[in-house]
Short mmCIF file of C-alpha atoms and ligand atoms in Angstrom, two decimals:
data_model
loop_
_atom_site.label_atom_id
_atom_site.label_comp_id
_atom_site.label_asym_id
_atom_site.label_seq_id
_atom_site.Cartn_x
_atom_site.Cartn_y
_atom_site.Cartn_z
CA MET A 1 17.59 21.85 -7.50
CA LEU A 2 13.97 20.85 -6.79
CA VAL A 3 12.45 17.37 -7.00
CA ALA A 4 8.86 16.21 -6.63
CA GLY A 5 7.34 13.11 -5.07
CA ILE A 6 3.78 11.90 -5.53
CA ASP A 7 1.70 9.50 -3.43
CA SER A 8 -1.38 8.41 -5.35
CA SER A 9 -2.90 6.45 -2.48
CA THR A 10 -6.28 4.87 -1.90
CA GLN A 11 -8.01 7.92 -0.46
CA SER A 12 -6.05 10.83 -1.90
CA CYS A 13 -3.19 12.17 -3.97
CA LYS A 14 -0.36 14.01 -2.23
CA VAL A 15 2.47 15.96 -3.88
CA VAL A 16 5.61 17.23 -2.16
CA ILE A 17 8.30 19.42 -3.72
CA ARG A 18 11.65 19.25 -1.92
CA ASP A 19 15.19 20.48 -2.22
CA ALA A 20 17.12 17.60 -3.78
CA GLU A 21 20.23 17.90 -1.59
CA SER A 22 18.76 18.66 1.83
CA GLY A 23 15.24 17.25 1.47
CA ALA A 24 13.76 20.50 2.82
CA LEU A 25 10.05 20.80 2.05
CA VAL A 26 9.41 23.66 -0.37
CA ARG A 27 5.77 23.26 -1.41
CA GLU A 28 2.99 20.65 -1.23
CA GLY A 29 -0.50 19.93 -2.54
CA ARG A 30 -3.21 17.31 -2.23
CA ALA A 31 -6.56 16.25 -3.68
CA SER A 32 -9.11 13.57 -2.78
CA HIS A 33 -9.84 10.33 -4.60
CA PRO A 34 -13.35 8.92 -4.97
CA ASP A 35 -14.48 6.26 -2.51
CA GLY A 36 -14.99 2.67 -3.61
CA THR A 37 -12.90 -0.37 -4.47
CA ALA A 38 -13.26 0.01 -8.26
CA VAL A 39 -12.21 3.41 -9.56
CA ASP A 40 -11.84 5.01 -12.98
CA PRO A 41 -8.10 5.87 -13.26
CA ALA A 42 -9.16 9.17 -14.88
CA ALA A 43 -10.10 10.27 -11.34
CA TRP A 44 -6.49 9.71 -10.19
CA TRP A 45 -5.19 11.73 -13.15
CA THR A 46 -7.60 14.59 -12.32
CA ALA A 47 -6.58 14.47 -8.64
CA LEU A 48 -2.89 14.39 -9.56
CA ARG A 49 -3.20 17.50 -11.72
CA GLU A 50 -5.16 19.24 -8.96
CA ALA A 51 -2.51 18.30 -6.37
CA ILE A 52 0.31 19.47 -8.67
CA ALA A 53 -1.48 22.80 -9.19
CA GLY A 54 -1.96 23.06 -5.41
CA ALA A 55 1.79 22.54 -5.01
CA GLY A 56 2.48 25.46 -7.35
CA GLY A 57 3.21 23.37 -10.46
CA PHE A 58 6.25 21.47 -11.69
CA ASP A 59 7.81 24.16 -13.93
CA ASP A 60 10.86 24.53 -11.69
CA VAL A 61 11.15 20.81 -10.82
CA ASP A 62 14.08 18.78 -12.21
CA ALA A 63 12.82 15.27 -11.49
CA VAL A 64 9.64 13.58 -10.28
CA SER A 65 8.68 10.08 -9.14
CA VAL A 66 5.29 8.55 -8.47
CA GLY A 67 4.52 6.28 -5.52
CA GLY A 68 1.12 4.64 -5.60
CA GLN A 69 -1.30 2.18 -4.03
CA GLN A 70 -0.18 -1.29 -5.06
CA HIS A 71 -1.82 -4.06 -7.09
CA GLY A 72 -4.69 -2.13 -8.77
CA MET A 73 -5.54 -3.56 -12.21
CA VAL A 74 -5.35 -0.89 -14.92
CA ALA A 75 -6.35 -2.74 -18.11
CA LEU A 76 -5.63 -0.89 -21.37
CA ASP A 77 -6.82 -1.59 -24.90
CA SER A 78 -4.62 -1.26 -27.98
CA GLU A 79 -5.56 2.45 -28.21
CA GLY A 80 -4.33 3.07 -24.67
CA ARG A 81 -7.86 3.49 -23.31
CA VAL A 82 -8.76 2.18 -19.86
CA ILE A 83 -11.13 -0.76 -20.46
CA ARG A 84 -13.01 -0.72 -17.13
CA ASP A 85 -12.73 0.79 -13.68
CA ALA A 86 -9.52 -0.39 -12.01
CA LEU A 87 -10.11 -3.02 -9.33
CA LEU A 88 -8.16 -1.84 -6.29
CA TRP A 89 -6.09 -3.82 -3.78
CA ASN A 90 -9.05 -3.79 -1.36
CA ASP A 91 -11.60 -5.15 -3.83
CA THR A 92 -12.38 -8.73 -2.79
CA ARG A 93 -14.42 -9.94 -5.78
CA SER A 94 -11.46 -11.95 -7.08
CA ALA A 95 -11.23 -14.17 -3.96
CA GLY A 96 -12.58 -17.16 -5.94
CA ALA A 97 -10.05 -16.51 -8.71
CA ALA A 98 -7.29 -16.62 -6.08
CA ARG A 99 -8.52 -20.00 -4.90
CA ASP A 100 -8.66 -21.25 -8.50
CA LEU A 101 -5.07 -20.23 -9.20
CA ILE A 102 -3.88 -21.93 -6.02
CA ALA A 103 -5.78 -25.09 -6.97
CA GLU A 104 -4.18 -25.08 -10.44
CA PHE A 105 -0.56 -24.35 -9.50
CA GLY A 106 -0.28 -25.00 -5.76
CA ALA A 107 0.70 -22.38 -3.17
CA GLU A 108 4.32 -23.61 -2.93
CA GLU A 109 4.90 -23.26 -6.65
CA LEU A 110 3.30 -19.82 -6.83
CA VAL A 111 5.43 -18.57 -3.92
CA ALA A 112 8.54 -19.98 -5.55
CA ARG A 113 7.73 -18.31 -8.87
CA SER A 114 6.26 -14.96 -7.76
CA GLY A 115 6.95 -14.54 -4.04
CA LEU A 116 3.19 -14.49 -3.38
CA VAL A 117 0.36 -16.80 -2.47
CA PRO A 118 -2.58 -15.30 -4.40
CA VAL A 119 -5.26 -13.47 -2.43
CA ALA A 120 -7.93 -11.14 -3.80
CA SER A 121 -5.62 -8.12 -3.46
CA PHE A 122 -3.04 -9.13 -6.05
CA THR A 123 -3.24 -8.13 -9.73
CA ILE A 124 -2.99 -11.71 -11.00
CA THR A 125 -6.28 -12.66 -9.34
CA LYS A 126 -8.02 -9.59 -10.74
CA LEU A 127 -6.94 -10.59 -14.25
CA ARG A 128 -8.30 -14.10 -13.72
CA TRP A 129 -11.56 -12.59 -12.44
CA LEU A 130 -11.72 -10.43 -15.59
CA ARG A 131 -11.15 -13.45 -17.82
CA ASP A 132 -14.00 -15.34 -16.18
CA ALA A 133 -16.50 -12.58 -15.37
CA GLU A 134 -15.99 -10.17 -18.29
CA PRO A 135 -14.52 -12.21 -21.17
CA ASP A 136 -15.19 -9.47 -23.74
CA ASN A 137 -13.23 -6.97 -21.67
CA ALA A 138 -10.45 -9.52 -21.08
CA ALA A 139 -10.14 -10.15 -24.83
CA ARG A 140 -9.56 -6.40 -25.40
CA VAL A 141 -6.67 -6.13 -22.94
CA ALA A 142 -3.51 -5.13 -24.79
CA ALA A 143 -1.51 -3.99 -21.76
CA VAL A 144 -1.78 -4.23 -17.97
CA ALA A 145 -0.38 -1.48 -15.74
CA LEU A 146 -0.52 -0.59 -12.05
CA PRO A 147 -1.69 2.80 -10.74
CA HIS A 148 1.81 4.27 -10.44
CA ASP A 149 2.94 2.93 -13.84
CA TRP A 150 -0.09 4.42 -15.55
CA LEU A 151 0.27 7.83 -13.87
CA SER A 152 4.00 7.98 -14.73
CA TRP A 153 3.08 7.18 -18.37
CA ARG A 154 0.48 9.96 -18.39
CA LEU A 155 2.96 12.41 -16.82
CA ARG A 156 5.37 11.65 -19.66
CA GLY A 157 2.70 12.62 -22.19
CA TYR A 158 1.41 9.18 -23.19
CA GLY A 159 -2.26 8.21 -23.16
CA PRO A 160 -5.20 7.72 -25.49
CA ALA A 161 -5.13 9.70 -28.75
CA GLY A 162 -6.86 13.05 -28.29
CA GLU A 163 -6.14 13.04 -24.54
CA SER A 164 -2.34 13.06 -24.65
CA GLU A 165 0.56 14.67 -26.49
CA LEU A 166 2.41 11.48 -27.45
CA GLY A 167 -0.45 9.02 -27.89
CA PRO A 168 -0.97 5.40 -26.85
CA VAL A 169 2.56 3.98 -27.05
CA LEU A 170 2.02 0.96 -24.77
CA GLU A 171 5.67 -0.14 -25.06
CA GLU A 172 6.57 3.08 -23.18
CA LEU A 173 4.85 1.86 -19.98
CA ALA A 174 7.45 1.45 -17.22
CA THR A 175 7.42 0.33 -13.60
CA ASP A 176 9.86 -0.55 -10.83
CA ARG A 177 10.75 -3.74 -8.93
CA SER A 178 8.62 -2.95 -5.89
CA ASP A 179 5.33 -2.57 -7.74
CA ALA A 180 6.10 -5.37 -10.23
CA SER A 181 6.61 -7.65 -7.21
CA GLY A 182 2.98 -7.13 -6.16
CA THR A 183 1.48 -8.38 -9.40
CA GLY A 184 1.85 -12.14 -8.87
CA TYR A 185 3.46 -12.58 -12.30
CA TRP A 186 6.92 -11.15 -11.67
CA SER A 187 9.72 -12.76 -9.70
CA SER A 188 11.88 -10.61 -7.42
CA THR A 189 14.54 -13.35 -7.44
CA THR A 190 14.92 -13.61 -11.24
CA GLY A 191 13.83 -10.05 -12.02
CA GLU A 192 11.67 -11.39 -14.86
CA TYR A 193 8.00 -11.56 -15.69
CA ASP A 194 6.44 -15.03 -15.60
CA ARG A 195 4.46 -14.98 -18.85
CA GLU A 196 2.98 -18.40 -18.22
CA LEU A 197 1.30 -17.12 -15.04
CA LEU A 198 0.07 -13.98 -16.82
CA VAL A 199 -1.48 -16.07 -19.60
CA ALA A 200 -2.97 -18.51 -17.09
CA ALA A 201 -4.69 -15.55 -15.42
CA LEU A 202 -5.77 -13.33 -18.30
CA GLY A 203 -6.17 -15.98 -20.99
CA HIS A 204 -3.64 -14.39 -23.34
CA ASP A 205 -0.35 -12.49 -23.34
CA ALA A 206 -0.23 -8.69 -22.99
CA ILE A 207 2.27 -5.83 -22.90
CA LEU A 208 3.63 -5.34 -19.40
CA PRO A 209 5.55 -2.29 -18.16
CA ARG A 210 9.34 -2.44 -18.52
CA VAL A 211 10.84 -2.97 -15.04
CA LEU A 212 13.42 -0.26 -14.32
CA GLY A 213 16.16 -0.22 -11.71
CA PRO A 214 15.80 1.98 -8.60
CA ALA A 215 17.74 4.97 -9.96
CA ASP A 216 16.75 4.63 -13.62
CA SER A 217 14.73 7.24 -15.43
CA ALA A 218 11.62 6.30 -17.41
CA GLY A 219 11.90 9.46 -19.54
CA ARG A 220 10.86 13.07 -19.11
CA THR A 221 7.71 15.11 -18.65
CA SER A 222 6.77 17.45 -21.49
CA ALA A 223 8.30 20.27 -19.40
CA GLY A 224 11.62 18.36 -19.33
CA ALA A 225 11.69 16.96 -15.77
CA LEU A 226 13.17 13.46 -15.42
CA VAL A 227 10.62 10.83 -14.38
CA GLY A 228 11.94 8.14 -12.00
CA SER A 229 10.84 4.52 -11.98
CA GLY A 230 8.45 5.24 -9.08
CA ALA A 231 7.44 2.65 -6.47
CA GLY A 232 4.62 0.88 -4.72
CA ASP A 233 3.53 3.02 -1.80
CA ASN A 234 4.99 0.84 0.95
CA ALA A 235 8.40 0.64 -0.73
CA GLY A 236 8.14 4.40 -1.22
CA ALA A 237 7.57 4.87 2.51
CA ALA A 238 10.56 2.64 3.36
CA LEU A 239 12.72 4.85 1.13
CA GLY A 240 11.21 8.01 2.63
CA LEU A 241 12.05 6.75 6.13
CA SER A 242 15.51 5.41 5.17
CA ALA A 243 14.35 2.19 6.89
CA GLY A 244 17.29 -0.04 7.77
CA PRO A 245 18.12 -3.24 9.67
CA GLY A 246 15.99 -3.65 12.79
CA ASP A 247 13.32 -1.21 11.58
CA VAL A 248 9.84 -2.62 11.09
CA VAL A 249 7.47 -0.06 9.61
CA VAL A 250 3.81 -0.21 10.65
CA SER A 251 1.68 1.98 8.40
CA ILE A 252 -1.93 2.71 9.37
CA GLY A 253 -3.64 4.19 6.33
CA THR A 254 -6.58 2.65 4.47
CA SER A 255 -4.51 -0.53 4.60
CA GLY A 256 -2.57 -1.61 7.62
CA THR A 257 0.90 -2.75 6.59
CA VAL A 258 3.89 -4.20 8.41
CA PHE A 259 7.11 -4.26 6.42
CA SER A 260 10.88 -4.29 6.65
CA VAL A 261 13.80 -3.96 4.28
CA SER A 262 15.67 -7.23 3.78
CA GLU A 263 18.90 -8.10 1.97
CA GLU A 264 17.46 -11.47 0.91
CA PRO A 265 14.11 -12.43 -0.62
CA THR A 266 11.69 -14.08 1.82
CA THR A 267 9.40 -17.02 1.15
CA ASP A 268 6.25 -17.65 3.17
CA SER A 269 4.03 -20.36 1.72
CA SER A 270 1.32 -19.50 4.28
CA GLY A 271 0.92 -16.19 2.43
CA THR A 272 1.01 -14.12 5.64
CA VAL A 273 4.15 -12.26 4.54
CA ALA A 274 4.34 -11.33 0.86
CA GLY A 275 7.79 -11.49 -0.71
CA PHE A 276 7.90 -8.03 -2.30
CA ALA A 277 10.91 -6.13 -3.63
CA ASP A 278 11.86 -2.70 -2.28
CA ALA A 279 12.82 0.55 -3.99
CA THR A 280 16.59 0.29 -3.42
CA GLY A 281 17.37 -3.04 -5.09
CA ARG A 282 16.67 -5.07 -1.95
CA PHE A 283 13.51 -6.83 -0.69
CA LEU A 284 10.42 -5.81 1.30
CA PRO A 285 8.67 -8.61 3.21
CA LEU A 286 5.20 -7.23 3.90
CA SER A 287 2.03 -8.25 5.63
CA ALA A 288 -1.17 -6.25 4.99
CA THR A 289 -4.62 -5.94 6.49
CA LEU A 290 -7.70 -4.46 4.80
CA ASN A 291 -8.99 -2.90 8.01
CA ALA A 292 -6.87 -0.12 9.46
CA ALA A 293 -7.56 3.66 9.67
CA ARG A 294 -11.13 3.17 8.52
CA VAL A 295 -11.89 1.04 11.59
CA ILE A 296 -11.26 4.18 13.61
CA ASP A 297 -13.19 6.34 11.11
CA THR A 298 -16.16 3.98 11.43
CA VAL A 299 -16.20 3.76 15.21
CA ALA A 300 -15.66 7.52 15.60
CA ALA A 301 -18.67 8.10 13.30
CA VAL A 302 -20.85 5.66 15.27
CA LEU A 303 -19.88 7.36 18.52
CA GLY A 304 -20.38 10.80 16.97
CA VAL A 305 -16.93 12.08 17.95
CA ASP A 306 -13.92 13.51 16.14
CA PHE A 307 -10.48 11.85 16.26
CA ASP A 308 -9.28 13.84 19.29
CA GLU A 309 -12.40 13.00 21.29
CA LEU A 310 -12.14 9.37 20.25
CA ALA A 311 -8.56 9.29 21.55
CA THR A 312 -9.61 10.82 24.86
CA ILE A 313 -12.41 8.34 25.48
CA ALA A 314 -10.40 5.33 24.26
CA LEU A 315 -7.74 6.09 26.86
CA GLU A 316 -10.41 6.24 29.58
CA ALA A 317 -10.81 2.45 29.24
CA GLU A 318 -8.26 0.05 30.74
CA PRO A 319 -5.97 -1.95 28.41
CA GLY A 320 -8.05 -4.88 27.18
CA ALA A 321 -11.30 -2.87 27.58
CA GLY A 322 -12.44 -5.30 30.27
CA GLY A 323 -12.59 -8.17 27.75
CA LEU A 324 -14.38 -6.32 24.93
CA VAL A 325 -12.71 -7.45 21.68
CA LEU A 326 -13.42 -6.04 18.23
CA GLN A 327 -12.40 -8.29 15.38
CA PRO A 328 -12.48 -5.44 12.88
CA TYR A 329 -13.14 -7.18 9.56
CA PHE A 330 -15.53 -4.49 8.28
CA ASP A 331 -14.21 -4.83 4.71
CA GLY A 332 -13.58 -8.59 4.76
CA GLU A 333 -9.93 -9.41 5.52
CA ARG A 334 -6.75 -10.19 3.65
CA THR A 335 -4.47 -11.29 6.48
CA PRO A 336 -5.82 -13.67 7.63
CA ASP A 337 -7.31 -14.52 4.24
CA LEU A 338 -11.03 -14.11 5.04
CA PRO A 339 -12.39 -12.02 2.15
CA ASP A 340 -16.03 -12.58 3.11
CA ALA A 341 -15.65 -12.00 6.85
CA THR A 342 -17.53 -9.28 8.70
CA ALA A 343 -16.61 -7.49 11.91
CA THR A 344 -17.60 -8.99 15.27
CA LEU A 345 -17.68 -7.55 18.76
CA PHE A 346 -17.01 -10.11 21.51
CA GLY A 347 -17.23 -9.91 25.28
CA MET A 348 -20.16 -7.52 25.61
CA THR A 349 -21.57 -7.14 29.11
CA ARG A 350 -23.33 -4.13 30.58
CA ALA A 351 -20.01 -3.26 32.20
CA THR A 352 -17.82 -3.53 29.08
CA PHE A 353 -20.13 -2.25 26.32
CA THR A 354 -19.43 1.42 26.88
CA ARG A 355 -18.25 4.27 24.68
CA PRO A 356 -14.68 4.11 26.07
CA GLY A 357 -14.71 0.31 25.79
CA LEU A 358 -15.78 0.38 22.16
CA ALA A 359 -13.27 3.09 21.24
CA ARG A 360 -10.42 1.20 22.89
CA ALA A 361 -11.47 -2.19 21.50
CA ALA A 362 -11.50 -0.72 17.97
CA ILE A 363 -7.91 0.53 18.23
CA GLU A 364 -6.72 -2.62 20.01
CA GLY A 365 -8.35 -4.96 17.48
CA MET A 366 -6.86 -3.07 14.54
CA LEU A 367 -3.38 -3.08 16.12
CA CYS A 368 -3.53 -6.76 17.18
CA GLY A 369 -3.89 -7.74 13.50
CA LEU A 370 -0.72 -5.77 12.77
CA ALA A 371 1.12 -7.29 15.75
CA ASP A 372 0.32 -10.71 14.25
CA GLY A 373 2.03 -9.46 11.07
CA LEU A 374 5.11 -8.52 13.09
CA ASP A 375 5.24 -12.01 14.61
CA ALA A 376 5.06 -13.50 11.11
CA HIS A 377 8.04 -11.36 10.07
CA ARG A 378 10.02 -12.62 13.05
CA ALA A 379 9.18 -16.20 12.11
CA LEU A 380 10.95 -15.51 8.80
CA GLY A 381 14.05 -14.28 10.61
CA VAL A 382 13.40 -10.52 10.45
CA GLN A 383 14.99 -8.70 13.41
CA ALA A 384 12.71 -6.10 14.97
CA SER A 385 14.47 -3.55 17.19
CA ARG A 386 11.75 -0.93 16.85
CA VAL A 387 8.44 -0.19 15.16
CA LEU A 388 8.23 2.98 13.04
CA LEU A 389 4.58 4.09 13.15
CA ILE A 390 3.33 6.04 10.13
CA GLY A 391 0.14 6.63 8.08
CA GLY A 392 -2.88 8.87 8.73
CA ALA A 393 -3.97 7.13 11.95
CA ALA A 394 -0.46 7.31 13.47
CA MET A 395 -1.33 10.95 14.20
CA ASN A 396 -3.83 9.76 16.79
CA PRO A 397 -2.46 9.91 20.38
CA ALA A 398 -4.50 6.88 21.49
CA VAL A 399 -3.19 4.80 18.59
CA ARG A 400 0.38 5.66 19.63
CA GLU A 401 -0.14 4.92 23.30
CA ILE A 402 -2.08 1.70 22.71
CA ALA A 403 0.59 0.57 20.23
CA SER A 404 3.09 0.63 23.10
CA THR A 405 0.88 -1.81 25.04
CA ILE A 406 0.71 -4.24 22.10
CA PHE A 407 4.12 -4.25 20.39
CA ASP A 408 6.95 -5.63 22.49
CA VAL A 409 9.60 -3.31 21.02
CA PRO A 410 9.92 0.49 21.24
CA VAL A 411 7.51 2.45 19.03
CA THR A 412 9.06 5.42 17.23
CA VAL A 413 6.74 8.00 15.68
CA PRO A 414 8.37 10.02 12.92
CA ALA A 415 7.10 13.60 12.53
CA PRO A 416 3.71 13.55 10.78
CA GLY A 417 4.41 13.67 7.07
CA GLU A 418 3.82 12.10 3.70
CA TYR A 419 6.47 9.39 3.80
CA VAL A 420 5.38 7.72 0.54
CA ALA A 421 5.56 11.03 -1.34
CA ASN A 422 8.83 11.82 0.47
CA GLY A 423 10.28 8.48 -0.63
CA ALA A 424 9.21 9.16 -4.20
CA ALA A 425 10.87 12.59 -3.99
CA ARG A 426 14.03 11.00 -2.59
CA GLN A 427 14.04 8.58 -5.52
CA ALA A 428 13.64 11.55 -7.91
CA ALA A 429 16.64 13.19 -6.20
CA TRP A 430 18.60 9.95 -6.69
CA VAL A 431 17.78 10.06 -10.42
CA ALA A 432 18.62 13.77 -10.74
CA LEU A 433 21.79 13.82 -8.59
CA GLY A 434 23.14 10.40 -9.55
CA SER A 435 23.40 9.34 -5.89
CA LEU A 436 20.86 8.78 -3.11
CA PRO A 437 20.92 11.78 -0.75
CA ASP A 438 20.59 11.37 3.03
CA TRP A 439 17.56 13.29 4.26
CA GLU A 440 17.02 13.80 7.97
CA ILE A 441 13.97 12.19 9.59
CA GLU A 442 12.52 14.00 12.59
CA THR A 443 11.01 11.93 15.39
CA VAL A 444 8.15 13.26 17.54
CA ALA A 445 7.68 10.41 20.00
CA GLU A 446 9.57 7.38 21.31
CA LEU A 447 7.42 5.04 23.38
CA ALA A 448 9.06 2.31 25.43
CA PRO A 449 7.24 -1.02 25.36
CA ALA A 450 4.54 -1.12 28.04
CA THR A 451 3.22 -4.49 26.94
CA VAL A 452 -0.04 -5.70 28.48
CA PRO A 453 -0.17 -9.36 27.35
CA VAL A 454 -3.90 -9.83 27.95
CA VAL A 455 -4.71 -7.54 25.03
CA ARG A 456 -3.21 -9.87 22.44
CA GLU A 457 -4.19 -13.01 24.37
CA GLN A 458 -7.88 -12.15 24.39
CA TYR A 459 -7.74 -11.14 20.71
CA ALA A 460 -6.03 -14.41 19.79
CA ALA A 461 -8.65 -16.36 21.73
CA ARG A 462 -11.37 -14.91 19.47
CA ARG A 463 -9.53 -15.67 16.23
CA VAL A 464 -11.66 -17.71 13.82
N1 LIG B 1 -5.92 11.91 13.91
C1 LIG B 1 -6.36 10.83 13.29
N2 LIG B 1 -6.79 9.76 13.99
C2 LIG B 1 -7.22 8.64 13.38
N3 LIG B 1 -7.26 8.50 12.03
C3 LIG B 1 -6.85 9.53 11.28
C4 LIG B 1 -6.38 10.75 11.85
N4 LIG B 1 -6.02 11.57 10.84
C5 LIG B 1 -6.29 10.93 9.70
N5 LIG B 1 -6.79 9.70 9.94
C6 LIG B 1 -7.23 8.68 8.96
O1 LIG B 1 -6.13 8.27 8.17
C7 LIG B 1 -6.63 7.82 6.90
C8 LIG B 1 -5.78 8.40 5.78
O2 LIG B 1 -4.45 8.01 5.98
P1 LIG B 1 -3.47 7.83 4.75
O3 LIG B 1 -2.22 7.23 5.31
O4 LIG B 1 -3.36 9.13 4.01
O5 LIG B 1 -4.30 6.77 3.89
P2 LIG B 1 -4.08 6.24 2.40
O6 LIG B 1 -2.57 6.31 2.16
O7 LIG B 1 -4.59 4.85 2.44
O8 LIG B 1 -4.89 7.10 1.48
C9 LIG B 1 -8.10 8.23 6.80
O9 LIG B 1 -8.92 7.09 6.98
C10 LIG B 1 -8.23 9.22 7.96
O10 LIG B 1 -9.54 9.28 8.49
O1 LIG B 2 -2.19 -3.65 -0.84
C1 LIG B 2 -1.36 -3.00 -0.23
C2 LIG B 2 0.00 -3.55 0.03
O2 LIG B 2 0.18 -4.86 -0.40
C3 LIG B 2 -1.73 -1.65 0.29
O3 LIG B 2 -0.79 -1.19 1.20
C4 LIG B 2 -1.92 -0.69 -0.86
O4 LIG B 2 -0.65 -0.42 -1.42
C5 LIG B 2 -2.69 0.56 -0.46
O5 LIG B 2 -2.03 1.37 0.44
P1 LIG B 2 -2.67 2.64 1.20
O6 LIG B 2 -3.39 3.47 0.19
O7 LIG B 2 -3.54 2.10 2.27
O8 LIG B 2 -1.49 3.36 1.76
#
């Protein structure tokens, strides 16, 4: 029996087709997404169909689940049409709306009700921004979905009239606990939407996707494959890695995320660690930065080198790059909550401002922000026995080696792979088989901690 998993992430769409029992990879496909922090969801649908075609189609697939970038606001009118480009998790225009919501309700109350202190990333702040900045668009909103909910709905044949087989049945929208927990108007402790918060943000009530359990099916594709509840991408990755007690996952994609699977919900009124739900019925404390793999993309482009060359020159510099510190807030920052920040390079002398120094400082600065996230997890009682390093930039040898100088626990690098799509496929197998199969995870590197304290100390000293 074959199952499919999809990762509709910020930069691209990836599809894997696997054997349901063993998890063996059978086929895969991918397609790019457009750049930008506001994107027409039609582009994700086009990319998904291209990636499915690249993976040889779904005709022989028994079940499929969609993992996707979290928080994006997909606002639909009563005809199931997308009202405006979706504002993505890394769009910071709703920072003022986040402050307004905190002023109205208080951070403590919002954490107690939704698990989150609003920042620009979360859906609730995007809805408030829409209400205030585009009142005509806000008035037309009949339903609000997230990227993975909307793609699952389209896969099942729903959509605007003329563009879909089954038409705009908004009540058929479905989601899962993990993605619902990133909206800001759903509580992972009660398992219910908080309609008062939704109305406070959007200005009126709207249809929200039904929240399914981890092994529930939302329905079927037109070809008859079961469609699972799907997941937010980080929860998908945790499922794909079979993350358990002691595992802290550090994912370096467009976002940098630090997360762990927890039996109990977590509450952090500072907002550093969001109290998300996971894709197994448990919880997923998570801390996220806006500046991760693209810090390396940017510095590699400035230096005119490819990723391998960047790794080579970064490792020519000593740990700490002689005091050169890059605070890498190129896209503003979410953790810490500094949406309008820009990047700053500290400690430049003629001796330190070199190509190796800059390459190393870029990787160190990006990883120090994630190490701060790990500390915040520990402060909530999360046990960290090892870091599991995944995401596009985890393929970089310098990122791996420098991670071992920054994290004070062993760093395990699973074999390069699409862990979000794999987790979605594993969920699809759960739906199809009726039980969650164990799939083997291959490891390609285990790095013992080689902590060099000055790296984090000098980064902390530059913190604003
Ligand atoms: N060898 C590498 N070294 C550093 N960065 C890399 C490498 N390979 C890919 N990347 C970066 O990883 C990112 C894509 O990672 P991915 O986890 O797929 O992101 P997302 O899930 O956010 O779309 C891109 O910014 C890409 O440039
Ligand atoms: O906002 C978050 C998590 O809260 C991000 O992790 C997004 O879910 C995007 O993920 P990537 O596309 O970077 O993997």
